[in-house]
mmCIF file of C-alpha atoms in Angstrom:
data_model
loop_
_atom_site.group_PDB
_atom_site.id
_atom_site.type_symbol
_atom_site.label_atom_id
_atom_site.label_comp_id
_atom_site.label_asym_id
_atom_site.label_seq_id
_atom_site.Cartn_x
_atom_site.Cartn_y
_atom_site.Cartn_z
ATOM 1 C CA ASN S 744 113.570 -212.809 -174.054
ATOM 2 C CA ALA S 745 110.794 -212.917 -171.435
ATOM 3 C CA GLY S 746 108.336 -215.389 -173.074
ATOM 4 C CA VAL S 747 105.410 -215.793 -170.668
ATOM 5 C CA THR S 748 105.509 -213.666 -167.520
ATOM 6 C CA GLN S 749 103.279 -214.289 -164.513
ATOM 7 C CA THR S 750 102.778 -212.045 -161.506
ATOM 8 C CA PRO S 751 102.866 -212.449 -158.603
ATOM 9 C CA LYS S 752 105.072 -215.495 -158.035
ATOM 10 C CA PHE S 753 103.728 -216.130 -154.533
ATOM 11 C CA GLN S 754 100.590 -214.986 -152.735
ATOM 12 C CA VAL S 755 98.815 -215.781 -149.481
ATOM 13 C CA LEU S 756 95.145 -214.869 -149.154
ATOM 14 C CA LYS S 757 92.468 -215.247 -146.537
ATOM 15 C CA THR S 758 89.218 -217.023 -147.348
ATOM 16 C CA GLY S 759 86.820 -214.648 -149.063
ATOM 17 C CA GLN S 760 89.449 -212.237 -150.367
ATOM 18 C CA SER S 761 89.718 -211.518 -154.074
ATOM 19 C CA MET S 762 92.710 -211.194 -156.301
ATOM 20 C CA THR S 763 93.804 -211.175 -159.934
ATOM 21 C CA LEU S 764 96.659 -213.199 -161.361
ATOM 22 C CA GLN S 765 98.361 -211.501 -164.266
ATOM 23 C CA CYS S 766 99.870 -213.107 -167.339
ATOM 24 C CA ALA S 767 101.570 -211.494 -170.329
ATOM 25 C CA GLN S 768 103.344 -212.982 -173.337
ATOM 26 C CA ASP S 769 105.622 -211.242 -175.811
ATOM 27 C CA MET S 770 105.616 -213.914 -178.532
ATOM 28 C CA ASN S 771 102.594 -212.572 -180.438
ATOM 29 C CA HIS S 772 100.691 -215.783 -179.725
ATOM 30 C CA ASN S 773 96.985 -215.997 -180.414
ATOM 31 C CA SER S 774 96.029 -218.571 -177.770
ATOM 32 C CA MET S 775 96.447 -218.296 -174.014
ATOM 33 C CA TYR S 776 95.557 -220.664 -171.172
ATOM 34 C CA TRP S 777 95.225 -220.820 -167.411
ATOM 35 C CA TYR S 778 95.918 -224.098 -165.563
ATOM 36 C CA ARG S 779 96.054 -225.149 -161.964
ATOM 37 C CA GLN S 780 98.325 -227.915 -160.738
ATOM 38 C CA ASP S 781 97.654 -229.876 -157.579
ATOM 39 C CA PRO S 782 99.798 -232.731 -156.226
ATOM 40 C CA GLY S 783 99.143 -235.990 -158.082
ATOM 41 C CA MET S 784 96.603 -234.433 -160.445
ATOM 42 C CA GLY S 785 98.672 -232.982 -163.227
ATOM 43 C CA LEU S 786 97.564 -229.777 -164.939
ATOM 44 C CA ARG S 787 93.873 -228.954 -165.156
ATOM 45 C CA LEU S 788 92.622 -226.364 -167.614
ATOM 46 C CA ILE S 789 90.625 -223.541 -166.011
ATOM 47 C CA TYR S 790 89.972 -221.239 -168.991
ATOM 48 C CA TYR S 791 91.471 -220.597 -172.354
ATOM 49 C CA SER S 792 91.350 -217.888 -174.988
ATOM 50 C CA ALA S 793 91.757 -218.776 -178.646
ATOM 51 C CA SER S 794 92.112 -215.160 -179.696
ATOM 52 C CA GLU S 795 91.761 -211.631 -178.429
ATOM 53 C CA GLY S 796 88.200 -211.040 -177.297
ATOM 54 C CA THR S 797 87.223 -214.693 -176.823
ATOM 55 C CA THR S 798 87.344 -216.934 -173.772
ATOM 56 C CA ASP S 799 86.096 -220.465 -173.116
ATOM 57 C CA LYS S 800 85.722 -222.671 -170.071
ATOM 58 C CA GLY S 801 88.044 -225.558 -169.486
ATOM 59 C CA GLU S 802 87.780 -228.494 -167.105
ATOM 60 C CA VAL S 803 87.569 -226.622 -163.781
ATOM 61 C CA PRO S 804 86.187 -223.070 -164.326
ATOM 62 C CA ASN S 805 84.015 -222.731 -161.197
ATOM 63 C CA GLY S 806 85.151 -219.959 -158.870
ATOM 64 C CA TYR S 807 87.236 -218.189 -161.527
ATOM 65 C CA ASN S 808 86.801 -215.476 -164.117
ATOM 66 C CA VAL S 809 89.153 -214.433 -166.891
ATOM 67 C CA SER S 810 89.775 -211.432 -169.088
ATOM 68 C CA ARG S 811 91.676 -211.345 -172.366
ATOM 69 C CA LEU S 812 92.630 -207.692 -172.116
ATOM 70 C CA ASN S 813 94.500 -207.634 -175.426
ATOM 71 C CA LYS S 814 96.590 -210.054 -177.454
ATOM 72 C CA ARG S 815 99.405 -209.989 -174.891
ATOM 73 C CA GLU S 816 97.534 -210.216 -171.597
ATOM 74 C CA PHE S 817 95.232 -212.809 -170.044
ATOM 75 C CA SER S 818 94.240 -212.402 -166.406
ATOM 76 C CA LEU S 819 92.625 -214.829 -163.947
ATOM 77 C CA ARG S 820 90.442 -213.520 -161.128
ATOM 78 C CA LEU S 821 89.334 -215.199 -157.922
ATOM 79 C CA GLU S 822 86.323 -213.254 -156.683
ATOM 80 C CA SER S 823 85.988 -214.963 -153.292
ATOM 81 C CA ALA S 824 88.949 -217.208 -152.568
ATOM 82 C CA ALA S 825 88.386 -220.614 -150.963
ATOM 83 C CA PRO S 826 90.939 -223.006 -149.414
ATOM 84 C CA SER S 827 90.197 -225.466 -152.246
ATOM 85 C CA GLN S 828 91.772 -222.957 -154.623
ATOM 86 C CA THR S 829 95.167 -223.336 -152.987
ATOM 87 C CA SER S 830 97.317 -224.471 -155.876
ATOM 88 C CA VAL S 831 100.055 -223.585 -158.328
ATOM 89 C CA TYR S 832 98.667 -221.637 -161.272
ATOM 90 C CA PHE S 833 100.331 -221.707 -164.673
ATOM 91 C CA CYS S 834 99.658 -219.484 -167.627
ATOM 92 C CA ALA S 835 100.588 -220.690 -171.107
ATOM 93 C CA SER S 836 100.471 -219.377 -174.643
ATOM 94 C CA ARG S 837 100.504 -220.997 -178.051
ATOM 95 C CA ALA S 838 101.195 -219.673 -181.525
ATOM 96 C CA ASP S 839 98.755 -220.942 -184.147
ATOM 97 C CA ARG S 840 96.180 -223.605 -184.526
ATOM 98 C CA GLY S 841 98.624 -226.184 -185.833
ATOM 99 C CA LEU S 842 98.447 -229.722 -184.529
ATOM 100 C CA ASP S 843 102.037 -229.760 -183.337
ATOM 101 C CA GLN S 844 102.336 -226.264 -181.904
ATOM 102 C CA PRO S 845 103.532 -226.453 -178.280
ATOM 103 C CA GLN S 846 102.359 -224.470 -175.322
ATOM 104 C CA HIS S 847 104.879 -222.183 -173.633
ATOM 105 C CA PHE S 848 104.478 -221.890 -169.874
ATOM 106 C CA GLY S 849 105.174 -219.136 -167.401
ATOM 107 C CA ASP S 850 107.000 -219.819 -164.131
ATOM 108 C CA GLY S 851 103.792 -220.181 -162.139
ATOM 109 C CA THR S 852 102.053 -218.454 -159.228
ATOM 110 C CA ARG S 853 102.007 -220.304 -155.923
ATOM 111 C CA LEU S 854 98.776 -219.365 -154.175
ATOM 112 C CA SER S 855 97.837 -220.312 -150.618
ATOM 113 C CA ILE S 856 94.411 -219.565 -149.180
ATOM 114 C CA LEU S 857 94.007 -219.756 -145.430
ATOM 115 C CA GLN G 567 87.710 -243.413 -166.038
ATOM 116 C CA LYS G 568 90.095 -240.495 -166.259
ATOM 117 C CA GLU G 569 90.575 -239.002 -169.708
ATOM 118 C CA VAL G 570 94.354 -239.332 -169.697
ATOM 119 C CA GLU G 571 96.067 -241.907 -167.519
ATOM 120 C CA GLN G 572 99.682 -242.421 -166.612
ATOM 121 C CA ASN G 573 101.439 -244.541 -164.022
ATOM 122 C CA SER G 574 102.387 -242.153 -161.234
ATOM 123 C CA GLY G 575 105.650 -243.937 -160.515
ATOM 124 C CA PRO G 576 108.229 -243.420 -159.354
ATOM 125 C CA LEU G 577 109.866 -245.225 -162.225
ATOM 126 C CA SER G 578 113.492 -245.935 -161.405
ATOM 127 C CA VAL G 579 116.040 -246.857 -164.054
ATOM 128 C CA PRO G 580 119.843 -247.066 -163.918
ATOM 129 C CA GLU G 581 121.931 -244.531 -165.787
ATOM 130 C CA GLY G 582 122.381 -245.536 -169.421
ATOM 131 C CA ALA G 583 119.228 -247.659 -169.553
ATOM 132 C CA ILE G 584 116.073 -247.057 -171.586
ATOM 133 C CA ALA G 585 113.190 -245.449 -169.716
ATOM 134 C CA SER G 586 109.712 -246.230 -171.028
ATOM 135 C CA LEU G 587 106.822 -243.938 -170.098
ATOM 136 C CA ASN G 588 103.254 -244.792 -171.027
ATOM 137 C CA CYS G 589 100.030 -242.883 -171.462
ATOM 138 C CA THR G 590 96.502 -243.966 -172.382
ATOM 139 C CA TYR G 591 93.583 -241.736 -173.311
ATOM 140 C CA SER G 592 89.857 -242.274 -173.517
ATOM 141 C CA ASP G 593 88.674 -239.851 -176.231
ATOM 142 C CA ARG G 594 88.989 -241.557 -179.625
ATOM 143 C CA GLY G 595 88.638 -238.196 -181.337
ATOM 144 C CA SER G 596 91.867 -236.864 -179.832
ATOM 145 C CA GLN G 597 94.021 -235.263 -182.481
ATOM 146 C CA SER G 598 97.480 -234.552 -181.127
ATOM 147 C CA PHE G 599 99.654 -235.639 -178.256
ATOM 148 C CA PHE G 600 102.436 -234.000 -176.320
ATOM 149 C CA TRP G 601 105.097 -235.000 -173.827
ATOM 150 C CA TYR G 602 106.292 -232.401 -171.326
ATOM 151 C CA ARG G 603 109.039 -232.626 -168.729
ATOM 152 C CA GLN G 604 108.655 -230.849 -165.408
ATOM 153 C CA TYR G 605 111.416 -230.501 -162.861
ATOM 154 C CA SER G 606 110.368 -230.054 -159.243
ATOM 155 C CA GLY G 607 109.204 -226.496 -158.607
ATOM 156 C CA LYS G 608 109.503 -225.540 -162.270
ATOM 157 C CA SER G 609 107.114 -225.111 -165.162
ATOM 158 C CA PRO G 610 106.511 -227.780 -167.831
ATOM 159 C CA GLU G 611 108.687 -227.741 -170.915
ATOM 160 C CA LEU G 612 107.870 -229.482 -174.193
ATOM 161 C CA ILE G 613 109.868 -232.543 -175.184
ATOM 162 C CA MET G 614 107.945 -233.796 -178.200
ATOM 163 C CA SER G 615 104.651 -233.680 -180.035
ATOM 164 C CA ILE G 616 103.142 -236.403 -182.218
ATOM 165 C CA TYR G 617 99.905 -236.675 -184.175
ATOM 166 C CA SER G 618 100.457 -239.496 -186.675
ATOM 167 C CA ASN G 619 100.508 -243.186 -185.871
ATOM 168 C CA GLY G 620 104.005 -244.622 -185.537
ATOM 169 C CA ASP G 621 107.281 -243.423 -184.103
ATOM 170 C CA LYS G 622 108.857 -239.986 -183.978
ATOM 171 C CA GLU G 623 112.469 -239.609 -182.895
ATOM 172 C CA ASP G 624 114.325 -236.571 -181.593
ATOM 173 C CA GLY G 625 117.775 -237.241 -180.223
ATOM 174 C CA ARG G 626 117.513 -239.614 -177.265
ATOM 175 C CA PHE G 627 113.718 -239.346 -177.220
ATOM 176 C CA THR G 628 111.214 -241.408 -179.220
ATOM 177 C CA ALA G 629 107.472 -240.888 -179.067
ATOM 178 C CA GLN G 630 105.195 -243.698 -180.188
ATOM 179 C CA LEU G 631 101.500 -243.317 -181.041
ATOM 180 C CA ASN G 632 98.891 -246.006 -181.582
ATOM 181 C CA LYS G 633 95.486 -244.421 -182.069
ATOM 182 C CA ALA G 634 93.699 -247.765 -182.432
ATOM 183 C CA SER G 635 94.868 -248.757 -178.971
ATOM 184 C CA GLN G 636 94.592 -245.174 -177.653
ATOM 185 C CA TYR G 637 98.134 -245.365 -176.417
ATOM 186 C CA VAL G 638 101.111 -243.033 -176.577
ATOM 187 C CA SER G 639 104.542 -243.650 -175.104
ATOM 188 C CA LEU G 640 107.873 -241.926 -174.643
ATOM 189 C CA LEU G 641 111.178 -243.774 -174.719
ATOM 190 C CA ILE G 642 114.314 -242.169 -173.342
ATOM 191 C CA ARG G 643 117.502 -243.868 -174.474
ATOM 192 C CA ASP G 644 120.786 -243.644 -172.562
ATOM 193 C CA SER G 645 118.979 -242.179 -169.546
ATOM 194 C CA GLN G 646 120.915 -239.591 -167.556
ATOM 195 C CA PRO G 647 120.445 -238.386 -163.959
ATOM 196 C CA SER G 648 119.436 -235.030 -165.455
ATOM 197 C CA ASP G 649 116.404 -236.787 -166.977
ATOM 198 C CA SER G 650 115.002 -237.284 -163.460
ATOM 199 C CA ALA G 651 111.749 -235.329 -163.501
ATOM 200 C CA THR G 652 108.010 -235.740 -163.851
ATOM 201 C CA TYR G 653 106.817 -236.433 -167.384
ATOM 202 C CA LEU G 654 103.386 -235.172 -168.353
ATOM 203 C CA CYS G 655 101.346 -236.561 -171.218
ATOM 204 C CA ALA G 656 98.921 -234.078 -172.818
ATOM 205 C CA VAL G 657 96.138 -234.787 -175.282
ATOM 206 C CA SER G 658 94.384 -232.304 -177.522
ATOM 207 C CA ARG G 659 90.639 -232.813 -177.767
ATOM 208 C CA ASP G 660 89.836 -230.750 -180.804
ATOM 209 C CA ASN G 661 91.102 -230.228 -184.311
ATOM 210 C CA TYR G 662 92.855 -226.998 -183.498
ATOM 211 C CA GLY G 663 94.419 -228.114 -180.240
ATOM 212 C CA GLN G 664 92.897 -225.372 -178.181
ATOM 213 C CA ASN G 665 91.673 -227.549 -175.377
ATOM 214 C CA PHE G 666 94.326 -229.687 -173.742
ATOM 215 C CA VAL G 667 93.970 -232.400 -171.122
ATOM 216 C CA PHE G 668 97.005 -233.416 -169.105
ATOM 217 C CA GLY G 669 97.652 -236.731 -167.407
ATOM 218 C CA PRO G 670 98.777 -236.803 -163.754
ATOM 219 C CA GLY G 671 102.405 -237.369 -164.743
ATOM 220 C CA THR G 672 104.984 -240.090 -164.160
ATOM 221 C CA ARG G 673 107.923 -239.394 -161.886
ATOM 222 C CA LEU G 674 111.168 -240.748 -163.335
ATOM 223 C CA SER G 675 114.288 -241.289 -161.282
ATOM 224 C CA VAL G 676 117.546 -242.133 -163.080
ATOM 225 C CA LEU G 677 120.019 -243.649 -160.683
ATOM 226 C CA PRO G 678 123.752 -242.932 -161.198
#
């Protein structure tokens, strides 16, 4: 009964370091998303993937890359971390392209960049 | 102008009262609308979705949509202290709902 699983839960990086945030869902959902959440700004979409093999930019894609490895997994990579990327990152998945289908969120990754 | 706007709050209501949360959006082509609840330090969880004009009720929650006015609201009846959280309004920008935009959220505090 895992739903959407994100790893790691916490991470501290130095400026310029790289890292990959992992996300996996076991609900056989087609669509997956990466968001960042900063205080007072709600959730901002970084990238999304409508199906295996496709990815599209969201509102704030600069400084990030993504990979839809297979239907279950969608990873987010920071190639050269910057302090402005300090945030809470949420992965979400969604079943079909129905108007009322909800997104299911993981527990989040809290990332600090010094 | 931000795409999705909400009053940041905090909105304080006494226990048992009706809490009214509002959201406006700028894209007239928006197709569907969602309300999420987020407790501090937790991930968002869906409360309701709505995509037709009018009201939609689910238990103590009622979502209201007025596309002409570009306005969506959430009413919480008989508010409980456990309803204290941040409420996020989300708007889908395309027909298939792949690209979501969230508002900044309204913090609700229900006072016992």
